[in-house]
Amino acid sequence: MNEVLLEARDVKKHFQANKGFLNRNKSNVKAVDGINLSVRKGETLGLVGESGSGKSTLARLLLRLIEPSNGEILFEGDDICKYNAKKMKQLRRDMQIVFQDPFASLNPRWTIGKIIAEPLLANKSDINVKKKVQELLDTVGLNPEHYNRYPHEFSGGQRQRVGIARAISQNPKLIICDEAVSALDVSIQAQIINLFEDLQQEFNLTYIFIAHDLSVVRHMSNRVAVMYLGKIVEEAECEQLYTSPRHPYTKALLSAIPLPDPLEEQKRQRIVLKGDVPSPMDPPKGCAFHPRCSKADEVCSNKTPALEIDGLTNHAVSCFHPEDQNQKKREVRI
Amino acid sequence: MLEVKSLSVHFSTADGDVKAVDNVSFSIKPGETLGIVGESGSGKSVTALSIMQLNASPPCNYPSGEILFKGKDLLKAKEKELQKIRGNDIAMIFQDPMTSLNPVFTVGSQIIESIRKHQNVSKKEAKRRAIEMLTDVGIAHPEKRMKEYPHQYSGGMRQRAMIAMALSCNPKLLIADEPTTALDVTIQAQLLELMQNLQEKYGMAIIMITHDLGVVARIADRILVMYGGTIVEKGKTLDIFYEPLMPYSWSLMQSIPNPQPGKREKLVPVPGQPPNLLHLPEGCRFQPRCPFAREECKKINPPLTEKTSGHSASCILTPEEIKDEISKFKRGRGVI
Amino acid sequence: MTKKKNKSLQKNALGIASGIILTLIILLAIFGPFIMKTSPTEVYAENRLQPPSLEHLFGTDHFGRDIFNRIIYGARISLIVGFSAAVITTIVGTTLGLVAGYFKKVDNILMRMIDGMMAFPAILLAIMLVAALGGNLQNIVIALVFAYIPIMVRIVRSSTLQLKNMQYVEAAKASGTSNTTILFNHLLPNAITPIIVQGTFIFAEAILAEAALSFLGVGVQPPIPSWGSILGESRIYLMNAPWYSIFPGVAIAITVLSLNILGDLFRDLLDPHSLNSSKKKRWSVKMTETIGNIQMKKSVNKGVEK
């Protein structure tokens, strides 16, 4: 449990973007801006953030589907950014991704059997591919006899199962789920969440679970990292983050989730944030959150806070004025 | 104020008639918020579009039903009359505000246009009203932002502008079709609060269509639960959430992860797939997926009947039987 | 409902009719010359400019040669030129387009070259090339390939640019799939619809272009007949021997029209949603089904009439 599987050290990804048709100045979009992250074997790390927070870019960086502008990505202690194509291909067996859109992530002209077998064929494993595919279909709860059907013959939830079967076909160690349940209907979503949980137990998988839905992330994760404009603003054990968030953004985010419980909804105190998420092309100076923060003062608009970790609780937060209810609670407990 | 009586909407396709909405009746009172909850394909959006008569027809047709608005049947109304009602008495906002705003006109001119189409006012007066509306929906510097184009607005701002446009003619009814689904949680919270405040100020009724139980829990007074094109449960928000009388509503609530601390348990998904509207199952529509289904359920399609005061469900089980089943189920999982 | 179905049925029926006509023309082109008793190039001065009769179905030309005969021989030339130009353009253009769309570095160089080629009108480019290379069959095909390749590359490239951002391509990359496999197994099958459609259109265009080249006298050299050259030779006799111009014109028109309709039909048939899990049910079956439907509809109509 304590062994680190994947570690990101100061990973950055800056995209160049034209500012406009006539404006020749190019600006840097800091999609991912200095992320430090580690995932231990067998755990699920939740990654939460609103659109534009850079969570999907981070997912692709961690898999080296896009090259980072800076930083190292260590998989089992080795920097994978230095790998050549051949070594990278071998490594791809160990890390897989499940995408959000079950329609766009499956090639419409391939049978699902071929889709699931793709990773197997890419690595030329000497196994009975058809038998393996049927086993996989069975594992993810689809009829093994349907291996020669086409994606359009399946519903969204079933397609997502196909995507999962493809991801687990090579017994990977790590699966990154990029909004893997967001596009599904509520009743189907729960089926897929349970499938993820069952597979984790069965194959001892490590997940990085990316979602904007905080309820789902809380349900899945052991630890949760909150991203805002390309940076991690808070990271903690799941329960701790949800019971005593320290960053004002996390607090607002949590209070914004609509609860499926009308009485609770009437009682609760909501923090409604002002304004929108700023554009990553033109992020605010200092703490990126300060224009929307109720606690912001002069320091916040000038200096960027570092992600500081509390050694006792492993609760990391990057804020000059973090909530201290955490401290109080601990005192009470002791 | 608005009454929908046994409305059916069918779509003709190459594979046969799709009964998108089947025998749906409900009503809404002034100033009330009605939530329509359902999964994709449950017919919730089609119902809303039928009220506005915005379904493309053909392929859409209405074999039966009445939609009475202020005593007039909208299904029989002429296009001219409908145009008068649309936007003026009944306004609608959609999930994707980018597609409902015209990208080549400024936001301000679109709002002014919409005001002048429905009300006989001067351009100056319309402009004043547009600024007032934009201020109301919380857009800072409305004079400046009126001159901007939709792409210069963020997603949340566009939806605010849409609300401003929808409310500019003081409609009696606002139909919101998944207005916050495409938006982030913090923006969603802003918009829901805004809609509640505006409802207090203008007193319009709202029909809120969503798949998110949390959203209806926050703002709805009454809820319709739709499944497979028909209403399966109808009642006050509290009743539906705390004493569901239809196994589907209950299952739906079990299948969403609860974000509140200390309540983490394995989810209970609804098994199977939503029904295919071309081949609905025999008997009760939910029966193949229902945890409490009995032998009779395969034969009888139970109509929506009032079980307790103001709370109807279409299930053959009595409220007591459902309570029993739920507690049995909970005991089975070791949760009480 | 019925309206929509009828429309697709009509389209399919038209497509099938075009297919049958094309097959007939191809069969005639292949086997026709073996059946013909006379040579299409032999001169019979006494039969000059005879109107259509039983003996000479389409009449005769100014050398007394049978026009029907010459059109059938000409079909060989026209179809060979059209077909070869279409196939070569499609294969080369698709490969270049895929590579250009997928690899950004190749794209910059290749597309500038293509832009340069596109600066000339296709037919002018072809005339220039034929004039430079000499007017034999091979050179005409080469010229036409050069003339049509830019469009093909552009079409395939734009599909590729769009498709390479699909998540299944990303998933393939994440699975360690090689670039070649991604290009030919993921991207190509999904871009096949515009490729096939464009291919059939190029076939039609090439037939027209060959006719135009021959008409202008830079195509196949007389006395070898091609549809274009027959048309070209006929123009002085348009007033006193109209059949001389009409029949080769009609041949070109029917063939090109059939190809265009067929291209449209392919667009419908190649929709991925028409893929079916039961592998036997392929085009052939769909075709027979469509024909079956038409017959069924006819019998239904008859029933109504009765």
Short mmCIF file of N, CA, C and O in Angstrom, two decimals, chain B residues 11-77:
data_model
loop_
_atom_site.label_atom_id
_atom_site.label_comp_id
_atom_site.label_asym_id
_atom_site.label_seq_id
_atom_site.Cartn_x
_atom_site.Cartn_y
_atom_site.Cartn_z
N PHE B 11 -43.10 9.92 -32.34
CA PHE B 11 -42.19 10.28 -33.42
C PHE B 11 -42.21 9.17 -34.45
O PHE B 11 -42.05 8.01 -34.12
N SER B 12 -42.41 9.54 -35.70
CA SER B 12 -42.39 8.52 -36.74
C SER B 12 -40.96 8.32 -37.20
O SER B 12 -40.27 9.27 -37.55
N THR B 13 -40.48 7.10 -37.15
CA THR B 13 -39.15 6.80 -37.67
C THR B 13 -39.28 5.64 -38.66
O THR B 13 -40.34 5.04 -38.79
N ALA B 14 -38.17 5.34 -39.29
CA ALA B 14 -38.18 4.26 -40.27
C ALA B 14 -38.50 2.92 -39.60
O ALA B 14 -39.00 2.01 -40.24
N ASP B 15 -38.20 2.82 -38.29
CA ASP B 15 -38.43 1.54 -37.61
C ASP B 15 -39.79 1.46 -36.93
O ASP B 15 -40.06 0.52 -36.20
N GLY B 16 -40.61 2.48 -37.10
CA GLY B 16 -41.92 2.45 -36.48
C GLY B 16 -42.12 3.67 -35.60
O GLY B 16 -41.23 4.51 -35.48
N ASP B 17 -43.29 3.75 -34.98
CA ASP B 17 -43.59 4.91 -34.15
C ASP B 17 -42.90 4.80 -32.80
O ASP B 17 -42.97 3.77 -32.13
N VAL B 18 -42.21 5.86 -32.40
CA VAL B 18 -41.61 5.90 -31.08
C VAL B 18 -42.53 6.69 -30.17
O VAL B 18 -42.82 7.85 -30.43
N LYS B 19 -43.00 6.02 -29.12
CA LYS B 19 -43.87 6.71 -28.18
C LYS B 19 -43.01 7.46 -27.19
O LYS B 19 -42.69 6.96 -26.11
N ALA B 20 -42.59 8.66 -27.57
CA ALA B 20 -41.66 9.41 -26.73
C ALA B 20 -42.34 9.86 -25.45
O ALA B 20 -41.73 9.87 -24.38
N VAL B 21 -43.60 10.25 -25.55
CA VAL B 21 -44.36 10.62 -24.37
C VAL B 21 -45.69 9.90 -24.47
O VAL B 21 -46.32 9.89 -25.52
N ASP B 22 -46.09 9.27 -23.38
CA ASP B 22 -47.27 8.42 -23.43
C ASP B 22 -48.22 8.76 -22.29
O ASP B 22 -47.92 8.46 -21.13
N ASN B 23 -49.31 9.40 -22.62
CA ASN B 23 -50.37 9.66 -21.65
C ASN B 23 -49.87 10.36 -20.39
O ASN B 23 -49.92 9.81 -19.29
N VAL B 24 -49.40 11.57 -20.57
CA VAL B 24 -48.84 12.32 -19.45
C VAL B 24 -49.79 13.44 -19.06
O VAL B 24 -50.26 14.18 -19.91
N SER B 25 -50.12 13.53 -17.75
CA SER B 25 -50.97 14.62 -17.27
C SER B 25 -50.31 15.27 -16.06
O SER B 25 -49.81 14.58 -15.19
N PHE B 26 -50.29 16.58 -16.07
CA PHE B 26 -49.84 17.29 -14.87
C PHE B 26 -50.30 18.73 -14.98
O PHE B 26 -50.78 19.17 -16.03
N SER B 27 -50.17 19.46 -13.88
CA SER B 27 -50.54 20.87 -13.93
C SER B 27 -49.55 21.65 -13.10
O SER B 27 -48.81 21.09 -12.29
N ILE B 28 -49.50 22.95 -13.34
CA ILE B 28 -48.61 23.78 -12.55
C ILE B 28 -49.33 25.06 -12.15
O ILE B 28 -50.09 25.63 -12.93
N LYS B 29 -49.13 25.44 -10.88
CA LYS B 29 -49.79 26.64 -10.36
C LYS B 29 -48.85 27.83 -10.48
O LYS B 29 -47.64 27.66 -10.57
N PRO B 30 -49.42 29.05 -10.46
CA PRO B 30 -48.57 30.24 -10.54
C PRO B 30 -47.54 30.26 -9.41
O PRO B 30 -47.85 29.90 -8.28
N GLY B 31 -46.33 30.64 -9.73
CA GLY B 31 -45.31 30.82 -8.71
C GLY B 31 -44.68 29.55 -8.18
O GLY B 31 -43.83 29.58 -7.29
N GLU B 32 -45.09 28.43 -8.74
CA GLU B 32 -44.60 27.15 -8.23
C GLU B 32 -43.38 26.68 -9.03
O GLU B 32 -43.20 27.08 -10.17
N THR B 33 -42.57 25.83 -8.41
CA THR B 33 -41.47 25.22 -9.16
C THR B 33 -41.72 23.73 -9.27
O THR B 33 -41.85 23.04 -8.27
N LEU B 34 -41.83 23.27 -10.51
CA LEU B 34 -42.09 21.86 -10.75
C LEU B 34 -40.82 21.24 -11.33
O LEU B 34 -40.27 21.74 -12.30
N GLY B 35 -40.35 20.19 -10.69
CA GLY B 35 -39.16 19.52 -11.22
C GLY B 35 -39.57 18.30 -12.03
O GLY B 35 -40.44 17.54 -11.60
N ILE B 36 -39.02 18.13 -13.22
CA ILE B 36 -39.25 16.90 -13.97
C ILE B 36 -37.92 16.16 -14.02
O ILE B 36 -36.93 16.67 -14.55
N VAL B 37 -37.91 14.98 -13.41
CA VAL B 37 -36.67 14.21 -13.32
C VAL B 37 -36.77 12.97 -14.18
O VAL B 37 -37.82 12.36 -14.26
N GLY B 38 -35.70 12.60 -14.81
CA GLY B 38 -35.70 11.36 -15.58
C GLY B 38 -34.38 11.20 -16.27
O GLY B 38 -33.60 12.14 -16.39
N GLU B 39 -34.14 9.99 -16.75
CA GLU B 39 -32.89 9.73 -17.45
C GLU B 39 -33.07 10.11 -18.92
O GLU B 39 -34.15 10.50 -19.34
N SER B 40 -31.99 9.96 -19.70
CA SER B 40 -32.14 10.31 -21.11
C SER B 40 -33.11 9.33 -21.76
O SER B 40 -33.10 8.15 -21.45
N GLY B 41 -33.95 9.85 -22.62
CA GLY B 41 -34.95 9.01 -23.28
C GLY B 41 -36.20 8.80 -22.46
O GLY B 41 -37.07 8.04 -22.84
N SER B 42 -36.31 9.49 -21.31
CA SER B 42 -37.50 9.29 -20.50
C SER B 42 -38.65 10.17 -20.98
O SER B 42 -39.76 10.04 -20.51
N GLY B 43 -38.37 11.08 -21.89
CA GLY B 43 -39.42 11.91 -22.45
C GLY B 43 -39.57 13.27 -21.79
O GLY B 43 -40.49 14.01 -22.10
N LYS B 44 -38.64 13.61 -20.88
CA LYS B 44 -38.81 14.87 -20.15
C LYS B 44 -38.64 16.09 -21.05
O LYS B 44 -39.42 17.03 -20.97
N SER B 45 -37.64 16.05 -21.92
CA SER B 45 -37.44 17.21 -22.79
C SER B 45 -38.53 17.33 -23.83
O SER B 45 -38.97 18.43 -24.15
N VAL B 46 -38.97 16.18 -24.35
CA VAL B 46 -40.03 16.21 -25.37
C VAL B 46 -41.30 16.81 -24.78
O VAL B 46 -41.99 17.60 -25.42
N THR B 47 -41.60 16.45 -23.53
CA THR B 47 -42.76 17.03 -22.86
C THR B 47 -42.66 18.54 -22.83
O THR B 47 -43.61 19.26 -23.16
N ALA B 48 -41.48 19.03 -22.44
CA ALA B 48 -41.30 20.47 -22.34
C ALA B 48 -41.44 21.14 -23.69
O ALA B 48 -42.10 22.17 -23.83
N LEU B 49 -40.83 20.53 -24.70
CA LEU B 49 -40.90 21.12 -26.03
C LEU B 49 -42.33 21.11 -26.56
O LEU B 49 -42.72 21.99 -27.33
N SER B 50 -43.12 20.11 -26.14
CA SER B 50 -44.51 20.06 -26.60
C SER B 50 -45.29 21.25 -26.06
O SER B 50 -46.15 21.79 -26.75
N ILE B 51 -44.99 21.66 -24.83
CA ILE B 51 -45.71 22.80 -24.26
C ILE B 51 -45.48 24.03 -25.13
O ILE B 51 -46.38 24.79 -25.42
N MET B 52 -44.24 24.18 -25.60
CA MET B 52 -43.92 25.32 -26.45
C MET B 52 -44.26 25.03 -27.90
O MET B 52 -44.06 25.87 -28.75
N GLN B 53 -44.70 23.80 -28.21
CA GLN B 53 -44.95 23.39 -29.59
C GLN B 53 -43.71 23.59 -30.44
O GLN B 53 -43.77 24.10 -31.55
N LEU B 54 -42.57 23.15 -29.90
CA LEU B 54 -41.32 23.35 -30.62
C LEU B 54 -40.77 22.05 -31.19
O LEU B 54 -39.69 22.03 -31.75
N ASN B 55 -41.49 20.94 -31.00
CA ASN B 55 -41.04 19.70 -31.62
C ASN B 55 -41.24 19.80 -33.12
O ASN B 55 -42.27 20.25 -33.58
N ALA B 56 -40.23 19.36 -33.85
CA ALA B 56 -40.36 19.40 -35.31
C ALA B 56 -41.45 18.42 -35.73
O ALA B 56 -41.42 17.26 -35.34
N SER B 57 -42.44 18.90 -36.46
CA SER B 57 -43.47 17.96 -36.87
C SER B 57 -43.77 18.14 -38.35
O SER B 57 -44.06 19.26 -38.77
N PRO B 58 -43.73 17.10 -39.20
CA PRO B 58 -43.26 15.76 -38.85
C PRO B 58 -41.78 15.75 -38.52
O PRO B 58 -41.11 16.72 -38.86
N PRO B 59 -41.24 14.73 -37.90
CA PRO B 59 -41.77 13.41 -37.59
C PRO B 59 -42.65 13.34 -36.34
O PRO B 59 -43.18 12.28 -36.04
N CYS B 60 -42.82 14.49 -35.65
CA CYS B 60 -43.52 14.39 -34.38
C CYS B 60 -45.02 14.57 -34.59
O CYS B 60 -45.45 15.37 -35.42
N ASN B 61 -45.84 13.81 -33.89
CA ASN B 61 -47.27 14.07 -33.94
C ASN B 61 -47.91 13.81 -32.58
O ASN B 61 -47.34 13.13 -31.73
N TYR B 62 -49.07 14.40 -32.38
CA TYR B 62 -49.74 14.32 -31.08
C TYR B 62 -51.04 13.56 -31.24
O TYR B 62 -52.05 14.15 -31.64
N PRO B 63 -51.02 12.26 -30.98
CA PRO B 63 -52.24 11.48 -31.18
C PRO B 63 -53.34 11.84 -30.17
O PRO B 63 -54.52 11.70 -30.48
N SER B 64 -52.97 12.27 -28.98
CA SER B 64 -54.03 12.60 -28.03
C SER B 64 -53.52 13.65 -27.06
O SER B 64 -52.34 13.92 -26.97
N GLY B 65 -54.44 14.24 -26.33
CA GLY B 65 -54.07 15.13 -25.25
C GLY B 65 -54.41 16.59 -25.49
O GLY B 65 -54.74 17.00 -26.60
N GLU B 66 -54.34 17.34 -24.40
CA GLU B 66 -54.59 18.78 -24.44
C GLU B 66 -53.52 19.46 -23.61
O GLU B 66 -53.09 18.93 -22.60
N ILE B 67 -53.10 20.63 -24.06
CA ILE B 67 -52.23 21.44 -23.21
C ILE B 67 -52.95 22.75 -23.00
O ILE B 67 -53.04 23.57 -23.91
N LEU B 68 -53.53 22.92 -21.83
CA LEU B 68 -54.34 24.11 -21.57
C LEU B 68 -53.51 25.16 -20.87
O LEU B 68 -52.96 24.93 -19.80
N PHE B 69 -53.39 26.32 -21.53
CA PHE B 69 -52.71 27.44 -20.91
C PHE B 69 -53.71 28.59 -20.87
O PHE B 69 -54.18 29.03 -21.91
N LYS B 70 -54.03 29.06 -19.69
CA LYS B 70 -55.06 30.07 -19.51
C LYS B 70 -56.33 29.69 -20.28
O LYS B 70 -56.91 30.50 -21.01
N GLY B 71 -56.69 28.42 -20.19
CA GLY B 71 -57.94 27.95 -20.80
C GLY B 71 -57.87 27.70 -22.30
O GLY B 71 -58.84 27.27 -22.89
N LYS B 72 -56.70 27.96 -22.92
CA LYS B 72 -56.60 27.75 -24.37
C LYS B 72 -55.78 26.51 -24.65
O LYS B 72 -54.76 26.27 -23.99
N ASP B 73 -56.23 25.70 -25.61
CA ASP B 73 -55.49 24.49 -25.93
C ASP B 73 -54.36 24.81 -26.91
O ASP B 73 -54.60 25.15 -28.06
N LEU B 74 -53.13 24.69 -26.43
CA LEU B 74 -51.97 25.05 -27.26
C LEU B 74 -51.78 24.09 -28.44
O LEU B 74 -51.21 24.45 -29.45
N LEU B 75 -52.28 22.87 -28.28
CA LEU B 75 -52.12 21.91 -29.37
C LEU B 75 -52.92 22.32 -30.59
O LEU B 75 -52.60 21.98 -31.72
N LYS B 76 -54.05 23.07 -30.31
CA LYS B 76 -54.91 23.45 -31.43
C LYS B 76 -54.64 24.88 -31.88
O LYS B 76 -55.18 25.32 -32.89
N ALA B 77 -53.80 25.60 -31.13
CA ALA B 77 -53.59 27.01 -31.44
C ALA B 77 -52.85 27.18 -32.76
O ALA B 77 -52.10 26.31 -33.18
#
